[in-house]
């Protein structure tokens, strides 16, 4: 899951996981940035290195489980060294800041440690779907490109092998797809288009349909306040009419801009769009995630059949 | 605590304004607006941006530009310049300035490990933003420097960065490596040897050779870097410098801004103004319940739809104010400036002027 800061990448990760659960798939969401509003979206308090269950599976409709965890480069390094029989060194390395030195010597190593761990989780097959809430776009290209970049600098050894396996995972369209998230606004749309082409050209990943988040749903009556009042056979104070009118005009203006951006996005990027509504709240909790998951499933169902 | 002053007073009085906050909240735009506003009241202002969106960069004359301030012509009594932070060339300049000889400088610039530092070492971009700030501050042709900060994961990266970098360059591992008397071979360095061997096994020996060569070439320059880091840190806590916290009113970004404010306070730095972008506009009475009642009573009709629309906006606007309240308390007595979610996007000087109306 990749997108510019502020476009709702984490919300969409939560919604995708919930939608997958509805289809009976168990999902693990991996947060790489440490901080996360993900847990609160499922009504829970915090995430850590150990997996937690955000929503239980096995409901009457056969829902899958949604689990989540964080994964930082330091965690991934400690795991890596342990898996390679070097656990004696690992705690000292992680605590002394030496990872910074090593990461500078071989750039991309932090990214490859994380992606390597994700690959390992995928290979373990404990869940049906893994959702990686990736670093903000711009960084997303560098992040996913790390495998290729490292293959150039580090020509032998276990990191080279790791990078090869990660590159194989990323470029296998049956195993891995990148979901790009954007808002229906000019700058995020431009950034998404640039990121999409960079990812395809430079990383060779397969792109899933893009998610456009925060679209105002249409409402009835936006065309005219007096007409609506008359039709309802009611009168209202002029203040009230003015409020209704101003709110309606604002929504119409934004909806027109949003439509323009959706069209522009479609023209510039030949990928299907999954459109999610703006939630008129400032916080997303379990109720909103459920509602958005319904919408996402409906959007997916309406996609043209893949050829 | 100093009495609160308005954002426009800050722009008239201070020499440095640092815009900080998490990613995607409109920091770059806010920084550009502040510099433009300062130029409009007669100051000679420069804005240092990190990664402007293309159209904003074009508007600021930053297309394909490197690390030199470029003047933007316009109808204002002061001056407006803009520049994009070029991390690598800023770092190169710092190395050259601190090297004891041209040869030492060149040896470092040619080193592969050094090239990676400017791209891959976490905190380097933050440090160079602060370094550029320091350089501009030394010049006499700007009255006000507005800096945009990189979207960091950790609130204090850009304050910590100078110290972190000098600590990195001082890493004891490399003190051992470059100490005279073939340090690597001495028994006391067994730990360092083991470490390097392990790393070499993982990433390849040539990578380690580059690193060792870098630290050898760098020998003797740490002191200059440390002094500069201290000077930059001092400048940031100086009375001439004002921190402006930028946020947007969603709950998660407000929480991040709150964390930011707390961390700044811990570092002894006061937030001088809080700018909240993308606030939903308020329509009507602000009584949240009534519009929703009407919408429910008239569900399915056009009028019901209109009431629902009003209720939607009233609810989101009141939630935004609720979330904002705690943050406003945390930065008290700094003024809170609300910039509404505009009916169009901002990417040119006209757009910046429009935002300026709300900011000041």
Tab-separated table of N, CA, C and O in Angstrom, chain A residues 144-251:
chain	number	residue	atom	x	y	z
A	144	UNK	N	10.980	0.107	-2.654
A	144	UNK	CA	10.777	-1.111	-3.431
A	144	UNK	C	11.925	-1.364	-4.409
A	144	UNK	O	12.128	-2.474	-4.870
A	145	UNK	N	12.682	-0.304	-4.682
A	145	UNK	CA	13.809	-0.445	-5.602
A	145	UNK	C	15.043	-0.996	-4.897
A	145	UNK	O	16.025	-1.352	-5.539
A	146	UNK	N	14.978	-1.041	-3.562
A	146	UNK	CA	16.157	-1.396	-2.771
A	146	UNK	C	16.781	-2.715	-3.223
A	146	UNK	O	18.005	-2.851	-3.281
A	147	UNK	N	15.920	-3.670	-3.571
A	147	UNK	CA	16.438	-4.985	-3.932
A	147	UNK	C	17.359	-4.885	-5.151
A	147	UNK	O	18.483	-5.380	-5.137
A	148	UNK	N	16.878	-4.192	-6.167
A	148	UNK	CA	17.696	-4.060	-7.379
A	148	UNK	C	18.971	-3.272	-7.121
A	148	UNK	O	20.038	-3.611	-7.618
A	149	UNK	N	18.831	-2.180	-6.340
A	149	UNK	CA	19.987	-1.336	-6.061
A	149	UNK	C	21.060	-2.130	-5.325
A	149	UNK	O	22.247	-2.030	-5.627
A	150	UNK	N	20.632	-2.950	-4.379
A	150	UNK	CA	21.595	-3.725	-3.602
A	150	UNK	C	22.275	-4.802	-4.438
A	150	UNK	O	23.438	-5.128	-4.217
A	151	UNK	N	21.542	-5.329	-5.405
A	151	UNK	CA	22.157	-6.346	-6.261
A	151	UNK	C	23.367	-5.762	-6.983
A	151	UNK	O	24.321	-6.470	-7.291
A	152	UNK	N	23.336	-4.446	-7.238
A	152	UNK	CA	24.477	-3.803	-7.883
A	152	UNK	C	25.647	-3.594	-6.928
A	152	UNK	O	26.796	-3.795	-7.293
A	153	UNK	N	25.364	-3.164	-5.681
A	153	UNK	CA	26.467	-2.863	-4.767
A	153	UNK	C	27.013	-4.094	-4.061
A	153	UNK	O	28.202	-4.201	-3.827
A	154	UNK	N	26.129	-4.993	-3.689
A	154	UNK	CA	26.573	-6.172	-2.940
A	154	UNK	C	26.457	-7.387	-3.850
A	154	UNK	O	25.375	-7.872	-4.117
A	155	UNK	N	27.624	-7.838	-4.339
A	155	UNK	CA	27.558	-8.833	-5.405
A	155	UNK	C	27.552	-10.277	-4.906
A	155	UNK	O	27.227	-11.178	-5.659
A	156	UNK	N	27.915	-10.468	-3.639
A	156	UNK	CA	27.926	-11.836	-3.117
A	156	UNK	C	27.303	-11.877	-1.726
A	156	UNK	O	26.961	-10.843	-1.163
A	157	UNK	N	27.226	-13.083	-1.179
A	157	UNK	CA	26.848	-13.230	0.222
A	157	UNK	C	25.354	-13.300	0.458
A	157	UNK	O	24.562	-13.237	-0.481
A	158	UNK	N	24.983	-13.448	1.727
A	158	UNK	CA	23.581	-13.669	2.072
A	158	UNK	C	22.661	-12.493	1.722
A	158	UNK	O	21.508	-12.699	1.374
A	159	UNK	N	23.200	-11.255	1.804
A	159	UNK	CA	22.345	-10.112	1.474
A	159	UNK	C	22.015	-10.123	-0.010
A	159	UNK	O	20.908	-9.799	-0.424
A	160	UNK	N	23.000	-10.526	-0.802
A	160	UNK	CA	22.763	-10.643	-2.237
A	160	UNK	C	21.662	-11.669	-2.513
A	160	UNK	O	20.748	-11.424	-3.301
A	161	UNK	N	21.744	-12.796	-1.813
A	161	UNK	CA	20.730	-13.840	-1.994
A	161	UNK	C	19.360	-13.318	-1.571
A	161	UNK	O	18.350	-13.527	-2.251
A	162	UNK	N	19.355	-12.613	-0.434
A	162	UNK	CA	18.126	-12.034	0.086
A	162	UNK	C	17.503	-11.079	-0.939
A	162	UNK	O	16.311	-11.123	-1.214
A	163	UNK	N	18.375	-10.207	-1.501
A	163	UNK	CA	17.897	-9.208	-2.458
A	163	UNK	C	17.300	-9.892	-3.691
A	163	UNK	O	16.285	-9.453	-4.225
A	164	UNK	N	17.934	-10.987	-4.118
A	164	UNK	CA	17.418	-11.713	-5.286
A	164	UNK	C	16.029	-12.271	-5.012
A	164	UNK	O	15.130	-12.182	-5.850
A	165	UNK	N	15.868	-12.845	-3.809
A	165	UNK	CA	14.565	-13.434	-3.480
A	165	UNK	C	13.487	-12.362	-3.357
A	165	UNK	O	12.340	-12.578	-3.750
A	166	UNK	N	13.890	-11.212	-2.778
A	166	UNK	CA	12.922	-10.120	-2.643
A	166	UNK	C	12.519	-9.602	-4.026
A	166	UNK	O	11.338	-9.389	-4.308
A	167	UNK	N	13.509	-9.435	-4.900
A	167	UNK	CA	13.209	-8.963	-6.251
A	167	UNK	C	12.275	-9.943	-6.957
A	167	UNK	O	11.342	-9.539	-7.657
A	168	UNK	N	12.498	-11.233	-6.731
A	168	UNK	CA	11.644	-12.245	-7.358
A	168	UNK	C	10.207	-12.118	-6.850
A	168	UNK	O	9.250	-12.228	-7.625
A	169	UNK	N	10.067	-11.859	-5.543
A	169	UNK	CA	8.718	-11.713	-4.979
A	169	UNK	C	8.017	-10.470	-5.548
A	169	UNK	O	6.864	-10.524	-5.971
A	170	UNK	N	8.760	-9.361	-5.571
A	170	UNK	CA	8.144	-8.093	-5.981
A	170	UNK	C	7.704	-8.112	-7.438
A	170	UNK	O	6.706	-7.505	-7.804
A	171	UNK	N	8.467	-8.811	-8.270
A	171	UNK	CA	8.164	-8.769	-9.703
A	171	UNK	C	7.248	-9.903	-10.147
A	171	UNK	O	6.865	-9.967	-11.309
A	172	UNK	N	6.902	-10.801	-9.209
A	172	UNK	CA	5.970	-11.875	-9.541
A	172	UNK	C	4.543	-11.351	-9.317
A	172	UNK	O	4.083	-11.231	-8.178
A	173	UNK	N	3.856	-11.049	-10.397
A	173	UNK	CA	2.561	-10.391	-10.267
A	173	UNK	C	1.507	-11.259	-9.614
A	173	UNK	O	0.467	-10.766	-9.178
A	174	UNK	N	1.747	-12.563	-9.567
A	174	UNK	CA	0.789	-13.438	-8.899
A	174	UNK	C	0.977	-13.399	-7.381
A	174	UNK	O	0.051	-13.669	-6.624
A	175	UNK	N	2.186	-13.033	-6.948
A	175	UNK	CA	2.448	-13.008	-5.501
A	175	UNK	C	2.276	-11.618	-4.913
A	175	UNK	O	1.965	-11.481	-3.729
A	176	UNK	N	2.556	-10.604	-5.704
A	176	UNK	CA	2.639	-9.265	-5.121
A	176	UNK	C	2.100	-8.199	-6.061
A	176	UNK	O	2.408	-8.195	-7.244
A	177	UNK	N	1.287	-7.332	-5.518
A	177	UNK	CA	0.798	-6.178	-6.280
A	177	UNK	C	0.923	-4.934	-5.413
A	177	UNK	O	0.789	-5.021	-4.196
A	178	UNK	N	1.124	-3.810	-6.052
A	178	UNK	CA	1.170	-2.549	-5.312
A	178	UNK	C	-0.158	-1.815	-5.505
A	178	UNK	O	-0.617	-1.627	-6.625
A	179	UNK	N	-0.765	-1.446	-4.389
A	179	UNK	CA	-1.985	-0.642	-4.421
A	179	UNK	C	-1.581	0.800	-4.142
A	179	UNK	O	-1.037	1.104	-3.081
A	180	UNK	N	-1.818	1.667	-5.108
A	180	UNK	CA	-1.509	3.082	-4.894
A	180	UNK	C	-2.766	3.813	-4.440
A	180	UNK	O	-3.841	3.596	-4.980
A	181	UNK	N	-2.577	4.664	-3.429
A	181	UNK	CA	-3.712	5.390	-2.857
A	181	UNK	C	-3.536	6.877	-3.120
A	181	UNK	O	-2.425	7.403	-3.028
A	182	UNK	N	-4.625	7.554	-3.457
A	182	UNK	CA	-4.539	8.996	-3.657
A	182	UNK	C	-5.835	9.664	-3.231
A	182	UNK	O	-6.815	8.997	-2.901
A	183	UNK	N	-5.798	10.978	-3.191
A	183	UNK	CA	-7.007	11.776	-3.003
A	183	UNK	C	-7.384	12.366	-4.356
A	183	UNK	O	-6.517	12.524	-5.215
A	184	UNK	N	-8.648	12.725	-4.556
A	184	UNK	CA	-9.040	13.321	-5.843
A	184	UNK	C	-8.652	14.798	-5.904
A	184	UNK	O	-9.487	15.665	-6.051
A	185	UNK	N	-7.349	15.070	-5.767
A	185	UNK	CA	-6.835	16.445	-5.807
A	185	UNK	C	-5.607	16.463	-6.701
A	185	UNK	O	-4.935	15.445	-6.867
A	186	UNK	N	-5.301	17.632	-7.231
A	186	UNK	CA	-4.284	17.723	-8.270
A	186	UNK	C	-2.914	17.157	-7.855
A	186	UNK	O	-2.346	16.307	-8.537
A	187	UNK	N	-2.364	17.673	-6.745
A	187	UNK	CA	-1.011	17.272	-6.380
A	187	UNK	C	-0.900	15.775	-6.062
A	187	UNK	O	-0.014	15.102	-6.581
A	188	UNK	N	-1.790	15.231	-5.229
A	188	UNK	CA	-1.705	13.779	-4.982
A	188	UNK	C	-1.888	12.952	-6.253
A	188	UNK	O	-1.242	11.908	-6.407
A	189	UNK	N	-2.747	13.399	-7.171
A	189	UNK	CA	-2.941	12.659	-8.420
A	189	UNK	C	-1.652	12.674	-9.244
A	189	UNK	O	-1.201	11.638	-9.741
A	190	UNK	N	-1.020	13.854	-9.357
A	190	UNK	CA	0.244	13.926	-10.104
A	190	UNK	C	1.276	12.984	-9.506
A	190	UNK	O	1.976	12.270	-10.218
A	191	UNK	N	1.361	13.015	-8.183
A	191	UNK	CA	2.359	12.186	-7.531
A	191	UNK	C	2.077	10.702	-7.744
A	191	UNK	O	2.981	9.901	-7.962
A	192	UNK	N	0.795	10.341	-7.712
A	192	UNK	CA	0.441	8.944	-7.921
A	192	UNK	C	0.841	8.488	-9.324
A	192	UNK	O	1.380	7.403	-9.497
A	193	UNK	N	0.580	9.334	-10.314
A	193	UNK	CA	0.894	8.954	-11.694
A	193	UNK	C	2.411	8.753	-11.840
A	193	UNK	O	2.871	7.750	-12.398
A	194	UNK	N	3.196	9.699	-11.289
A	194	UNK	CA	4.660	9.572	-11.350
A	194	UNK	C	5.125	8.289	-10.665
A	194	UNK	O	5.960	7.554	-11.188
A	195	UNK	N	4.569	8.054	-9.462
A	195	UNK	CA	4.959	6.860	-8.713
A	195	UNK	C	4.612	5.597	-9.492
A	195	UNK	O	5.408	4.661	-9.565
A	196	UNK	N	3.435	5.581	-10.104
A	196	UNK	CA	2.992	4.398	-10.844
A	196	UNK	C	3.967	4.063	-11.968
A	196	UNK	O	4.397	2.912	-12.110
A	197	UNK	N	4.346	5.083	-12.741
A	197	UNK	CA	5.257	4.807	-13.858
A	197	UNK	C	6.647	4.415	-13.356
A	197	UNK	O	7.269	3.506	-13.910
A	198	UNK	N	7.122	5.082	-12.308
A	198	UNK	CA	8.430	4.715	-11.751
A	198	UNK	C	8.425	3.274	-11.269
A	198	UNK	O	9.377	2.528	-11.483
A	199	UNK	N	7.360	2.887	-10.587
A	199	UNK	CA	7.308	1.534	-10.034
A	199	UNK	C	7.304	0.491	-11.141
A	199	UNK	O	7.985	-0.528	-11.053
A	200	UNK	N	6.540	0.746	-12.181
A	200	UNK	CA	6.488	-0.219	-13.276
A	200	UNK	C	7.814	-0.288	-14.028
A	200	UNK	O	8.317	-1.366	-14.315
A	201	UNK	N	8.387	0.896	-14.305
A	201	UNK	CA	9.596	0.926	-15.131
A	201	UNK	C	10.831	0.492	-14.348
A	201	UNK	O	11.667	-0.245	-14.847
A	202	UNK	N	10.947	1.021	-13.110
A	202	UNK	CA	12.211	0.820	-12.405
A	202	UNK	C	12.199	-0.379	-11.484
A	202	UNK	O	13.234	-0.921	-11.150
A	203	UNK	N	11.026	-0.785	-11.012
A	203	UNK	CA	10.980	-1.916	-10.090
A	203	UNK	C	10.374	-3.139	-10.758
A	203	UNK	O	10.701	-4.274	-10.430
A	204	UNK	N	9.481	-2.918	-11.714
A	204	UNK	CA	8.860	-4.051	-12.393
A	204	UNK	C	7.752	-4.704	-11.591
A	204	UNK	O	7.409	-5.859	-11.828
A	205	UNK	N	7.185	-3.970	-10.638
A	205	UNK	CA	6.088	-4.550	-9.860
A	205	UNK	C	4.796	-4.469	-10.652
A	205	UNK	O	4.656	-3.667	-11.570
A	206	UNK	N	3.846	-5.319	-10.272
A	206	UNK	CA	2.525	-5.249	-10.872
A	206	UNK	C	1.667	-4.289	-10.069
A	206	UNK	O	1.728	-4.280	-8.846
A	207	UNK	N	0.901	-3.467	-10.781
A	207	UNK	CA	0.050	-2.522	-10.071
A	207	UNK	C	-1.384	-3.044	-10.016
A	207	UNK	O	-1.916	-3.544	-11.010
A	208	UNK	N	-1.971	-2.924	-8.836
A	208	UNK	CA	-3.382	-3.259	-8.667
A	208	UNK	C	-4.191	-2.031	-9.089
A	208	UNK	O	-3.611	-0.982	-9.358
A	209	UNK	N	-5.515	-2.132	-9.124
A	209	UNK	CA	-6.303	-0.909	-9.343
A	209	UNK	C	-5.920	0.141	-8.300
A	209	UNK	O	-5.556	-0.207	-7.178
A	210	UNK	N	-5.999	1.412	-8.675
A	210	UNK	CA	-5.657	2.463	-7.711
A	210	UNK	C	-6.875	2.769	-6.839
A	210	UNK	O	-8.013	2.614	-7.267
A	211	UNK	N	-6.602	3.177	-5.617
A	211	UNK	CA	-7.691	3.559	-4.717
A	211	UNK	C	-7.735	5.079	-4.619
A	211	UNK	O	-6.739	5.712	-4.284
A	212	UNK	N	-8.868	5.654	-4.965
A	212	UNK	CA	-9.064	7.090	-4.792
A	212	UNK	C	-9.951	7.269	-3.560
A	212	UNK	O	-11.077	6.793	-3.515
A	213	UNK	N	-9.378	7.926	-2.577
A	213	UNK	CA	-9.988	7.997	-1.254
A	213	UNK	C	-10.595	9.386	-1.038
A	213	UNK	O	-10.108	10.364	-1.579
A	214	UNK	N	-11.636	9.460	-0.242
A	214	UNK	CA	-12.155	10.770	0.167
A	214	UNK	C	-13.037	11.462	-0.859
A	214	UNK	O	-13.028	12.676	-0.974
A	215	UNK	N	-13.797	10.672	-1.617
A	215	UNK	CA	-14.685	11.270	-2.623
A	215	UNK	C	-16.040	11.592	-1.988
A	215	UNK	O	-16.618	10.765	-1.291
A	216	UNK	N	-16.523	12.801	-2.235
A	216	UNK	CA	-17.834	13.170	-1.695
A	216	UNK	C	-18.912	12.389	-2.426
A	216	UNK	O	-19.007	12.443	-3.652
A	217	UNK	N	-19.728	11.658	-1.678
A	217	UNK	CA	-20.872	10.966	-2.266
A	217	UNK	C	-21.889	12.007	-2.729
A	217	UNK	O	-22.044	13.042	-2.093
A	218	UNK	N	-22.611	11.694	-3.800
A	218	UNK	CA	-23.661	12.634	-4.199
A	218	UNK	C	-24.786	12.633	-3.164
A	218	UNK	O	-25.003	11.633	-2.484
A	219	UNK	N	-25.442	13.770	-3.006
A	219	UNK	CA	-26.654	13.801	-2.182
A	219	UNK	C	-27.765	14.442	-3.002
A	219	UNK	O	-27.495	15.214	-3.930
A	220	UNK	N	-28.970	14.132	-2.621
A	220	UNK	CA	-30.120	14.655	-3.362
A	220	UNK	C	-30.266	16.153	-3.140
A	220	UNK	O	-29.900	16.671	-2.094
A	221	UNK	N	-30.782	16.831	-4.138
A	221	UNK	CA	-31.234	18.201	-3.943
A	221	UNK	C	-30.197	19.290	-4.060
A	221	UNK	O	-30.502	20.459	-3.873
A	222	UNK	N	-28.932	18.932	-4.362
A	222	UNK	CA	-27.886	19.945	-4.386
A	222	UNK	C	-28.200	21.064	-5.378
A	222	UNK	O	-27.741	22.184	-5.225
A	223	UNK	N	-29.002	20.733	-6.400
A	223	UNK	CA	-29.304	21.700	-7.457
A	223	UNK	C	-29.955	22.988	-6.984
A	223	UNK	O	-29.596	24.057	-7.442
A	224	UNK	N	-30.877	22.926	-6.044
A	224	UNK	CA	-31.543	24.166	-5.678
A	224	UNK	C	-32.270	24.091	-4.360
A	224	UNK	O	-33.089	23.193	-4.140
A	225	UNK	N	-31.948	25.025	-3.475
A	225	UNK	CA	-32.570	25.034	-2.163
A	225	UNK	C	-34.049	25.453	-2.231
A	225	UNK	O	-34.911	24.761	-1.690
A	226	UNK	N	-34.367	26.551	-2.920
A	226	UNK	CA	-35.772	26.985	-2.894
A	226	UNK	C	-36.699	25.929	-3.488
A	226	UNK	O	-37.758	25.653	-2.940
A	227	UNK	N	-36.220	25.315	-4.586
A	227	UNK	CA	-37.051	24.313	-5.242
A	227	UNK	C	-37.342	23.156	-4.293
A	227	UNK	O	-38.477	22.675	-4.190
A	228	UNK	N	-36.309	22.724	-3.586
A	228	UNK	CA	-36.465	21.595	-2.679
A	228	UNK	C	-37.434	21.949	-1.555
A	228	UNK	O	-38.266	21.140	-1.145
A	229	UNK	N	-37.324	23.167	-1.045
A	229	UNK	CA	-38.194	23.587	0.044
A	229	UNK	C	-39.643	23.647	-0.439
A	229	UNK	O	-40.561	23.187	0.233
A	230	UNK	N	-39.813	24.173	-1.640
A	230	UNK	CA	-41.150	24.300	-2.196
A	230	UNK	C	-41.778	22.933	-2.413
A	230	UNK	O	-42.918	22.690	-2.037
A	231	UNK	N	-40.951	22.038	-2.982
A	231	UNK	CA	-41.445	20.694	-3.249
A	231	UNK	C	-41.875	20.012	-1.959
A	231	UNK	O	-42.807	19.223	-1.935
A	232	UNK	N	-41.170	20.310	-0.875
A	232	UNK	CA	-41.504	19.698	0.403
A	232	UNK	C	-42.661	20.434	1.075
A	232	UNK	O	-43.082	20.070	2.161
A	233	UNK	N	-43.125	21.489	0.444
A	233	UNK	CA	-44.236	22.257	0.980
A	233	UNK	C	-43.904	22.895	2.310
A	233	UNK	O	-44.707	22.924	3.231
A	234	UNK	N	-42.677	23.396	2.437
A	234	UNK	CA	-42.270	23.953	3.718
A	234	UNK	C	-41.631	25.313	3.506
A	234	UNK	O	-41.186	25.645	2.413
A	235	UNK	N	-41.578	26.085	4.537
A	235	UNK	CA	-40.852	27.346	4.488
A	235	UNK	C	-39.745	27.273	5.521
A	235	UNK	O	-39.788	26.469	6.449
A	236	UNK	N	-38.735	28.112	5.341
A	236	UNK	CA	-37.653	28.126	6.330
A	236	UNK	C	-37.155	29.549	6.466
A	236	UNK	O	-37.418	30.396	5.605
A	237	UNK	N	-36.414	29.799	7.549
A	237	UNK	CA	-35.877	31.141	7.737
A	237	UNK	C	-34.816	31.394	6.686
A	237	UNK	O	-34.238	30.452	6.129
A	238	UNK	N	-34.535	32.658	6.419
A	238	UNK	CA	-33.555	32.953	5.377
A	238	UNK	C	-32.157	32.513	5.817
A	238	UNK	O	-31.339	32.104	5.003
A	239	UNK	N	-31.885	32.579	7.132
A	239	UNK	CA	-30.589	32.092	7.624
A	239	UNK	C	-30.405	30.617	7.309
A	239	UNK	O	-29.350	30.182	6.864
A	240	UNK	N	-31.443	29.877	7.573
A	240	UNK	CA	-31.352	28.434	7.367
A	240	UNK	C	-31.184	28.116	5.887
A	240	UNK	O	-30.376	27.271	5.510
A	241	UNK	N	-31.945	28.819	5.067
A	241	UNK	CA	-31.822	28.614	3.623
A	241	UNK	C	-30.403	28.955	3.168
A	241	UNK	O	-29.811	28.243	2.348
A	242	UNK	N	-29.837	30.020	3.738
A	242	UNK	CA	-28.483	30.423	3.347
A	242	UNK	C	-27.461	29.360	3.739
A	242	UNK	O	-26.537	29.056	2.979
A	243	UNK	N	-27.629	28.772	4.930
A	243	UNK	CA	-26.704	27.718	5.368
A	243	UNK	C	-26.777	26.513	4.439
A	243	UNK	O	-25.754	25.971	4.018
A	244	UNK	N	-28.003	26.095	4.153
A	244	UNK	CA	-28.184	24.937	3.264
A	244	UNK	C	-27.566	25.230	1.906
A	244	UNK	O	-26.896	24.385	1.308
A	245	UNK	N	-27.773	26.444	1.463
A	245	UNK	CA	-27.284	26.847	0.152
A	245	UNK	C	-25.756	26.858	0.117
A	245	UNK	O	-25.135	26.326	-0.808
A	246	UNK	N	-25.134	27.450	1.137
A	246	UNK	CA	-23.671	27.551	1.168
A	246	UNK	C	-23.038	26.165	1.243
A	246	UNK	O	-22.059	25.873	0.555
A	247	UNK	N	-23.613	25.306	2.080
A	247	UNK	CA	-23.065	23.949	2.218
A	247	UNK	C	-23.221	23.180	0.909
A	247	UNK	O	-22.316	22.448	0.490
A	248	UNK	N	-24.369	23.363	0.262
A	248	UNK	CA	-24.610	22.669	-1.004
A	248	UNK	C	-23.636	23.165	-2.077
A	248	UNK	O	-23.079	22.372	-2.844
A	249	UNK	N	-23.411	24.492	-2.104
A	249	UNK	CA	-22.515	25.059	-3.116
A	249	UNK	C	-21.092	24.556	-2.905
A	249	UNK	O	-20.390	24.212	-3.866
A	250	UNK	N	-20.665	24.471	-1.652
A	250	UNK	CA	-19.316	23.997	-1.363
A	250	UNK	C	-19.149	22.553	-1.835
A	250	UNK	O	-18.179	22.203	-2.493
A	251	UNK	N	-20.142	21.736	-1.494
A	251	UNK	CA	-20.048	20.329	-1.898
A	251	UNK	C	-20.034	20.199	-3.424
A	251	UNK	O	-19.261	19.426	-3.981
